Each structure stands twice: as C-alpha cells, then as structure tokens.
Amino acid sequence: MDVLYGKANSQKHTVSISGADDKFGYMASLGFADNQSQLKVADDGEKKYTGRLNMDYQATKVLKLEGGMSYEIRNITTPNTDVGAGYYDPWFWPVYNENGHFYDTFGNRNPVGGLVDGGQIKTGFTTFRSNMKANFDLSQFLPGLSVSGTGAYKKVEKNIQTLVSKIQYYDWADVPTTNRQSPGSLKEEALAWTSVTLGGFVNYENRFAEDHQVSAMIGMTTEEENYKKILASRNQGPLYAGSDLIDLDVMVSGTNNGAEGGQSSWAFLSYITRLNYNYKDKYLVEFLGRRDGSSKLYPDQRWKNFYSVSGGWVLSNEEFLKNMDALTFLKLRYNYGKTGSVEGIGNY
C-alpha cells in the first residue's frame, strides 16, 4: 500500500472583481483547481480552469438588461489499467527487478506494472454558457405589469483519448515472462452538445382594496439540443514503440481500425400560465396550466395538456389562533394536478 498510495493534495484559487453604480453592475472571476488522488505511481487527478462574467444594466426607466457568461475547462487523467489492483491481491515481492523492469513471475499480478505502463485515459471537457434577460417594467402604464424575455446558450465538448499500452513483465534475471494488452491501441472520441433555450413572459401583480392580491403570468418557453459524436481507433500498436508519441497517425494502421459516429437532436415547446389570488393573506387559490410539445414523441402524441389547482388556508392568521405563542405559522393546503415527463425517451 505504501508503494501505491500516499497523501492526496488539492488546491483551489479564485480571483474576482465586482463593481456597480446607479445603472451598471458587474462581477468577473477567474478560478483554478487541482485535485489529485492518493495514487502515487501514476497521474490520477483533475485540473479545472474557470472564468465568469455577470452584468446588469438599467438602460432606461422601463428597460433593464441582465446577462452573463462562463467558460470552464476540465482535464481529467486516470490510468487505463489495474485501477484498484493490489487491494484484494496484495503484492509481497519487489516491484522492480535489479535492472528496473517490472518483476512478475506469478501471472500478471504486479499492480504497479499495469498502472504505470498500461496506458492512460485523458478526458477533456470544455463548457461555455451564456444567458441574457430583458425586462420591461410597464407599471407606469398599468401598475404591476411587466414583460420579460430570456435566452440561454450552452455548448459542451468532451474529448476522450484512451491509450492501451503493452505491459511487459520480467523475472529476476531480466528474462521476459508474460505480457498484457499487446500490441496496444489508441481510441479518440469527440462529442459535442449544443442547446438553446428561449422564453417570453407577461407578468401582472397588484393589490386591491388592501385585502385582495392577484398575480398572473402567461408565457412561452422553447428548448432545442443537438448532439454529435465521432470516434476513431487504431488497434495494432505504435509505430515508434517507446517514443511516447500519442496520436492516431503514429499508430499502426490495419484492417481492424475503428470508425463510429452518431448524432441526435430534440426540441421542446411549452405554453404556460399561472393565476394566483390571495384574500387577507388567509385564503389562497392558485391555478397552473401548460401545453407541452416534444419532438421525442410520435406526432399524434406530441402535444399534451397539464394543469394544477391548489387552495390554501393560513390558519395562523385567523383571530382565534393569533394569540397562541407556541404557534408561529400554520397552513392547510390541498393540491390536485396532472403532469408528465419525456425524460429517458429517445431522440428524433
């Protein structure tokens, strides 16, 4: 265990700046994090780089703009072979022979050989997010009225490089014994997701005669996501063994090369509404309704209607309970509705 594992070190650093005046505000930050596992003999950890910018601007008395963007890079490296080996099958012999080669005459059991020479899996994530919101305060024309629009964009790219290398073991006299994973292979995967979300909403909220409060919202949201995958591999070992060059072009080409791909896309559209009524902060009524359409469903079943109706009674605001010191808040609520989901359904 002392050969394989030690202390795990992690570090995280963030620098941020922010400011604001009567109309404009901003916040920007940069970050770095490095997290390593307890494995000592091979690289096993993650490095993460982040950047973020948020802004808001009161353009006019009516219009306020809000926006933000962020960018994140994650680089994850882990051994390809024998992760966790040696725990249930402890190694009681020298790891290396006198010439510095992996010692094993017991049938591919030396755990350090696989971790060090078995190859690596390198996974890279890059994620970009941006969002924007425009809010129109129309209360000067009709008290409590506002209109807003939202938009968001997200792109995620994932790149996976899987290197499988030959592991050669030797006896104490430095004679080769057994080997694994010969001749080796390299697989490269590139995956990308892009999504766009848009929304538009009309909101109204007002109080009448002190006792009656109403609020209403009507809006529309839409979301679309596209996915693409490309995979290539060569499986007959490296052209220049021992050179540490890692690329498909420096791997031996043959009849067993791999090439795959795939793509999908889906979209979702919703019309939504919400109505609320509050009388003396005691009696509450709410109605929610939406009509959803999903490209994941067959055209005849694509559109569905959902709703929810609820009523509430805040008993703690009634006169006969107000003087109870042991009771601060008590509400009775009943809700009935219908909902659904398309999660887990394939893309079209």
C-alpha positions as CSV (number, residue, x, y, z in Angstrom):
1,M,0.0,0.0,0.0
2,D,2.9,2.4,0.8
3,V,4.2,1.9,-2.8
4,L,0.9,2.7,-4.4
5,Y,-0.7,5.3,-2.2
6,G,0.2,8.4,-0.3
7,K,-1.2,11.8,0.6
8,A,-3.7,13.4,-1.7
9,N,-3.1,17.1,-2.4
10,S,-5.7,19.6,-3.6
11,Q,-5.6,23.3,-4.3
12,K,-8.1,25.9,-5.4
13,H,-7.6,29.6,-6.2
14,T,-10.1,32.3,-7.2
15,V,-9.7,35.9,-8.2
16,S,-12.8,38.1,-8.5
17,I,-13.7,41.7,-9.1
18,S,-17.1,43.5,-8.9
19,G,-18.5,47.0,-9.1
20,A,-21.7,48.9,-9.6
21,D,-23.2,52.4,-10.0
22,D,-26.7,53.6,-10.4
23,K,-27.2,51.9,-13.8
24,F,-24.4,49.4,-14.4
25,G,-23.1,46.5,-12.3
26,Y,-20.7,43.7,-13.0
27,M,-18.8,40.7,-11.4
28,A,-15.9,38.9,-13.0
29,S,-13.9,35.9,-11.7
30,L,-11.2,33.5,-12.7
31,G,-10.5,30.2,-11.0
32,F,-8.1,27.3,-10.9
33,A,-8.4,24.0,-9.1
34,D,-6.1,21.0,-9.0
35,N,-7.3,17.8,-7.3
36,Q,-5.1,14.7,-7.2
37,S,-5.9,11.2,-5.9
38,Q,-3.9,9.2,-3.4
39,L,-2.3,7.2,-6.2
40,K,1.5,7.9,-6.2
41,V,2.8,5.8,-9.1
42,A,0.7,7.3,-11.9
43,D,-1.1,10.5,-12.8
44,D,-4.7,10.3,-11.5
45,G,-6.5,13.6,-11.0
46,E,-8.2,16.7,-12.4
47,K,-7.3,20.2,-13.3
48,K,-10.0,22.8,-13.7
49,Y,-9.9,26.3,-15.1
50,T,-13.0,28.6,-14.9
51,G,-14.0,32.1,-15.9
52,R,-17.2,34.0,-15.3
53,L,-18.7,37.4,-16.1
54,N,-22.1,38.7,-15.0
55,M,-23.5,42.1,-15.8
56,D,-26.8,44.1,-15.4
57,Y,-27.7,47.5,-17.0
58,Q,-30.6,49.8,-16.3
59,A,-30.8,51.1,-19.9
60,T,-33.9,53.2,-19.3
61,K,-36.6,53.6,-16.7
62,V,-38.5,50.9,-18.5
63,L,-35.8,48.5,-19.7
64,K,-33.3,46.6,-17.6
65,L,-30.8,44.1,-19.2
66,E,-29.1,41.3,-17.4
67,G,-26.5,38.9,-18.9
68,G,-23.7,36.5,-18.1
69,M,-21.3,34.0,-19.5
70,S,-18.9,31.4,-18.2
71,Y,-16.2,29.2,-19.6
72,E,-14.9,26.0,-17.9
73,I,-12.1,23.6,-18.9
74,R,-11.6,20.3,-17.1
75,N,-8.7,18.0,-17.8
76,I,-9.0,14.5,-16.2
77,T,-6.3,11.9,-16.3
78,T,-6.5,8.4,-14.9
79,P,-4.6,5.1,-15.5
80,N,-6.2,2.8,-18.0
81,T,-5.2,-0.5,-16.4
82,D,-5.2,-2.0,-12.9
83,V,-7.0,0.8,-11.1
84,G,-7.7,-0.6,-7.6
85,A,-5.4,-3.6,-8.2
86,G,-3.4,-4.8,-5.3
87,Y,-6.0,-4.1,-2.7
88,Y,-7.6,-7.6,-2.7
89,D,-4.5,-9.3,-4.1
90,P,-1.5,-7.8,-2.2
91,W,1.9,-7.8,-3.8
92,F,4.5,-9.2,-1.4
93,W,7.5,-9.2,-3.8
94,P,9.8,-6.5,-5.2
95,V,8.0,-4.2,-7.8
96,Y,11.1,-4.0,-10.0
97,N,14.0,-6.4,-10.7
98,E,17.6,-5.4,-10.4
99,N,17.5,-3.8,-13.9
100,G,14.5,-1.7,-13.1
101,H,11.9,-3.7,-15.1
102,F,8.6,-4.9,-13.7
103,Y,9.1,-8.1,-11.8
104,D,6.4,-10.7,-12.1
105,T,6.7,-14.5,-12.4
106,F,3.2,-15.1,-10.9
107,G,0.9,-14.3,-13.9
108,N,0.4,-10.6,-14.4
109,R,-0.2,-9.7,-10.8
110,N,2.2,-6.9,-10.3
111,P,-0.2,-3.9,-9.8
112,V,2.4,-1.2,-10.5
113,G,3.2,-2.5,-13.9
114,G,-0.4,-2.0,-15.1
115,L,-0.8,1.4,-13.5
116,V,2.5,2.8,-14.9
117,D,2.8,1.2,-18.3
118,G,-0.8,0.2,-19.1
119,G,-1.8,3.5,-20.7
120,Q,-4.0,6.4,-19.7
121,I,-7.5,7.7,-20.2
122,K,-7.4,11.5,-20.8
123,T,-10.8,13.2,-20.7
124,G,-11.2,16.9,-21.6
125,F,-14.4,18.9,-21.0
126,T,-15.0,22.5,-22.3
127,T,-18.2,24.1,-21.3
128,F,-19.5,27.5,-22.4
129,R,-22.6,29.1,-21.1
130,S,-24.3,32.4,-21.8
131,N,-27.6,33.9,-20.8
132,M,-29.5,37.2,-21.4
133,K,-32.6,38.7,-19.9
134,A,-34.5,41.8,-20.9
135,N,-37.2,43.1,-18.5
136,F,-39.7,45.8,-19.5
137,D,-41.3,47.5,-16.5
138,L,-44.6,48.8,-17.8
139,S,-46.1,49.7,-14.4
140,Q,-46.2,53.4,-15.4
141,F,-48.9,52.4,-18.0
142,L,-50.6,49.7,-15.9
143,P,-49.5,49.2,-12.2
144,G,-47.9,45.7,-11.7
145,L,-47.4,44.9,-15.4
146,S,-44.1,43.7,-16.8
147,V,-42.8,41.9,-19.9
148,S,-39.6,39.9,-20.0
149,G,-37.6,37.8,-22.5
150,T,-34.9,35.3,-21.7
151,G,-32.3,33.4,-23.8
152,A,-29.6,31.0,-22.9
153,Y,-26.9,29.1,-25.0
154,K,-24.8,26.2,-23.8
155,K,-22.1,24.2,-25.6
156,V,-20.3,21.2,-24.1
157,E,-17.4,19.5,-25.8
158,K,-16.0,16.2,-24.5
159,N,-12.8,14.6,-25.8
160,I,-11.6,11.2,-24.7
161,Q,-8.3,9.7,-25.5
162,T,-7.9,6.1,-24.4
163,L,-4.3,4.7,-24.8
164,V,-3.9,1.0,-24.1
165,S,-0.2,0.0,-24.0
166,K,1.7,-3.3,-23.8
167,I,2.8,-4.2,-20.3
168,Q,5.9,-6.4,-20.2
169,Y,7.0,-8.3,-17.1
170,Y,10.4,-9.9,-16.3
171,D,11.9,-12.4,-13.9
172,W,14.7,-11.5,-11.5
173,A,17.3,-12.4,-14.2
174,D,15.6,-9.9,-16.5
175,V,14.2,-12.5,-18.8
176,P,10.8,-11.6,-20.2
177,T,8.0,-13.7,-18.7
178,T,4.5,-12.6,-19.7
179,N,2.9,-9.5,-21.2
180,R,-0.6,-8.0,-21.4
181,Q,-2.5,-5.8,-23.8
182,S,-0.1,-6.4,-26.7
183,P,0.3,-4.7,-29.2
184,G,-1.7,-1.8,-27.8
185,S,-4.3,0.6,-29.2
186,L,-5.4,4.2,-29.3
187,K,-9.0,5.4,-29.4
188,E,-10.1,9.0,-29.8
189,E,-13.6,10.2,-29.2
190,A,-15.1,13.7,-29.8
191,L,-18.5,14.5,-28.5
192,A,-20.4,17.8,-28.6
193,W,-23.7,19.1,-27.2
194,T,-25.3,22.5,-28.0
195,S,-28.5,23.7,-26.6
196,V,-30.6,26.9,-27.0
197,T,-33.4,28.0,-24.6
198,L,-35.7,30.9,-25.2
199,G,-38.6,32.3,-23.2
200,G,-41.1,35.2,-23.2
201,F,-43.3,36.1,-20.3
202,V,-46.0,38.7,-19.3
203,N,-46.4,39.2,-15.6
204,Y,-49.0,41.1,-13.6
205,E,-49.3,41.7,-9.9
206,N,-51.4,44.1,-7.9
207,R,-53.3,44.5,-4.6
208,F,-56.8,46.0,-4.5
209,A,-58.7,47.4,-1.5
210,E,-55.9,46.2,0.8
211,D,-57.4,42.7,1.1
212,H,-57.3,41.4,-2.4
213,Q,-54.0,40.5,-4.1
214,V,-53.8,39.0,-7.6
215,S,-50.9,37.9,-9.8
216,A,-50.9,36.3,-13.2
217,M,-48.3,35.1,-15.7
218,I,-48.6,33.9,-19.3
219,G,-45.6,32.8,-21.3
220,M,-43.8,30.5,-23.7
221,T,-40.6,28.6,-23.5
222,T,-38.7,26.6,-26.0
223,E,-35.6,24.4,-25.9
224,E,-33.5,22.7,-28.5
225,E,-30.5,20.4,-28.1
226,N,-28.2,18.9,-30.7
227,Y,-25.6,16.1,-30.2
228,K,-22.8,14.8,-32.3
229,K,-20.2,12.0,-31.8
230,I,-17.2,11.0,-33.8
231,L,-14.9,8.0,-32.8
232,A,-11.7,6.6,-34.4
233,S,-9.3,3.9,-33.3
234,R,-6.2,2.0,-34.4
235,N,-5.5,-1.3,-32.7
236,Q,-2.2,-2.7,-33.9
237,G,0.2,-0.9,-31.6
238,P,2.5,2.2,-32.0
239,L,4.7,2.9,-35.0
240,Y,7.6,4.0,-32.8
241,A,7.5,2.0,-29.6
242,G,8.9,3.8,-26.6
243,S,8.8,7.3,-28.2
244,D,5.8,8.4,-26.0
245,L,4.2,9.9,-29.2
246,I,0.4,9.7,-28.8
247,D,-1.6,10.3,-31.9
248,L,-3.6,8.2,-34.4
249,D,-1.1,8.9,-37.1
250,V,1.8,7.3,-35.1
251,M,-0.2,4.2,-34.5
252,V,0.0,1.2,-36.9
253,S,-2.9,1.2,-39.4
254,G,-4.6,-2.1,-40.2
255,T,-7.8,-3.8,-41.2
256,N,-9.2,-3.6,-37.7
257,N,-9.3,0.2,-37.5
258,G,-12.4,1.6,-35.9
259,A,-14.7,4.4,-37.0
260,E,-18.0,5.3,-35.5
261,G,-20.3,8.3,-35.2
262,G,-23.8,9.4,-34.2
263,Q,-26.0,12.4,-33.8
264,S,-29.3,13.3,-32.5
265,S,-31.5,16.4,-31.8
266,W,-34.7,17.2,-30.0
267,A,-36.8,20.2,-29.2
268,F,-39.4,21.1,-26.6
269,L,-42.0,23.9,-26.7
270,S,-44.3,25.0,-23.8
271,Y,-47.1,27.5,-23.4
272,I,-47.6,28.2,-19.7
273,T,-49.9,30.3,-17.4
274,R,-50.2,30.9,-13.7
275,L,-53.0,32.6,-11.8
276,N,-53.0,33.5,-8.1
277,Y,-55.5,35.0,-5.7
278,N,-54.8,36.0,-2.1
279,Y,-57.5,37.3,0.3
280,K,-56.3,38.9,3.5
281,D,-53.2,36.7,3.5
282,K,-55.5,33.9,4.7
283,Y,-57.2,32.3,1.8
284,L,-55.1,31.4,-1.2
285,V,-56.0,30.0,-4.7
286,E,-53.6,29.1,-7.5
287,F,-54.0,27.7,-11.0
288,L,-51.2,26.4,-13.2
289,G,-51.7,25.3,-16.8
290,R,-49.3,24.4,-19.6
291,R,-49.4,22.8,-23.0
292,D,-46.2,21.0,-23.9
293,G,-44.9,19.7,-27.2
294,S,-41.9,17.4,-27.6
295,S,-40.2,16.1,-30.7
296,K,-39.3,12.9,-28.8
297,L,-42.9,11.8,-29.1
298,Y,-44.8,10.4,-32.1
299,P,-46.7,13.2,-33.9
300,D,-50.1,12.0,-32.8
301,Q,-49.0,12.1,-29.2
302,R,-46.7,15.1,-29.3
303,W,-48.8,17.6,-27.6
304,K,-50.2,17.2,-24.0
305,N,-52.0,19.5,-21.6
306,F,-51.2,19.6,-17.9
307,Y,-52.6,21.6,-15.0
308,S,-52.6,22.1,-11.3
309,V,-55.2,23.6,-8.9
310,S,-54.4,24.4,-5.3
311,G,-56.1,26.1,-2.4
312,G,-54.6,27.2,0.9
313,W,-55.8,28.4,4.3
314,V,-53.4,30.2,6.6
315,L,-54.9,29.3,9.9
316,S,-52.2,31.1,12.0
317,N,-53.6,34.4,10.6
318,E,-57.0,33.8,11.9
319,E,-58.0,35.7,15.0
320,F,-58.7,32.6,17.1
321,L,-55.1,31.4,16.7
322,K,-53.2,34.7,16.7
323,N,-52.7,34.8,20.4
324,M,-51.1,31.3,20.6
325,D,-47.4,32.0,21.4
326,A,-46.4,28.4,20.7
327,L,-47.7,28.7,17.1
328,T,-46.0,30.9,14.6
329,F,-47.2,29.6,11.3
330,L,-49.8,27.0,10.2
331,K,-51.2,26.5,6.8
332,L,-53.6,23.9,5.3
333,R,-53.0,23.3,1.6
334,Y,-54.7,21.0,-1.0
335,N,-53.4,20.4,-4.5
336,Y,-54.6,18.4,-7.4
337,G,-53.0,18.3,-10.8
338,K,-51.7,16.3,-13.8
339,T,-48.1,16.2,-15.0
340,G,-45.8,14.2,-17.3
341,S,-42.2,13.7,-18.5
342,V,-40.3,12.7,-21.6
343,E,-37.0,12.1,-19.8
344,G,-35.5,8.8,-20.9
345,I,-37.3,8.8,-24.2
346,G,-35.1,8.6,-27.3
347,N,-34.3,11.5,-29.6
348,Y,-35.7,12.1,-33.0
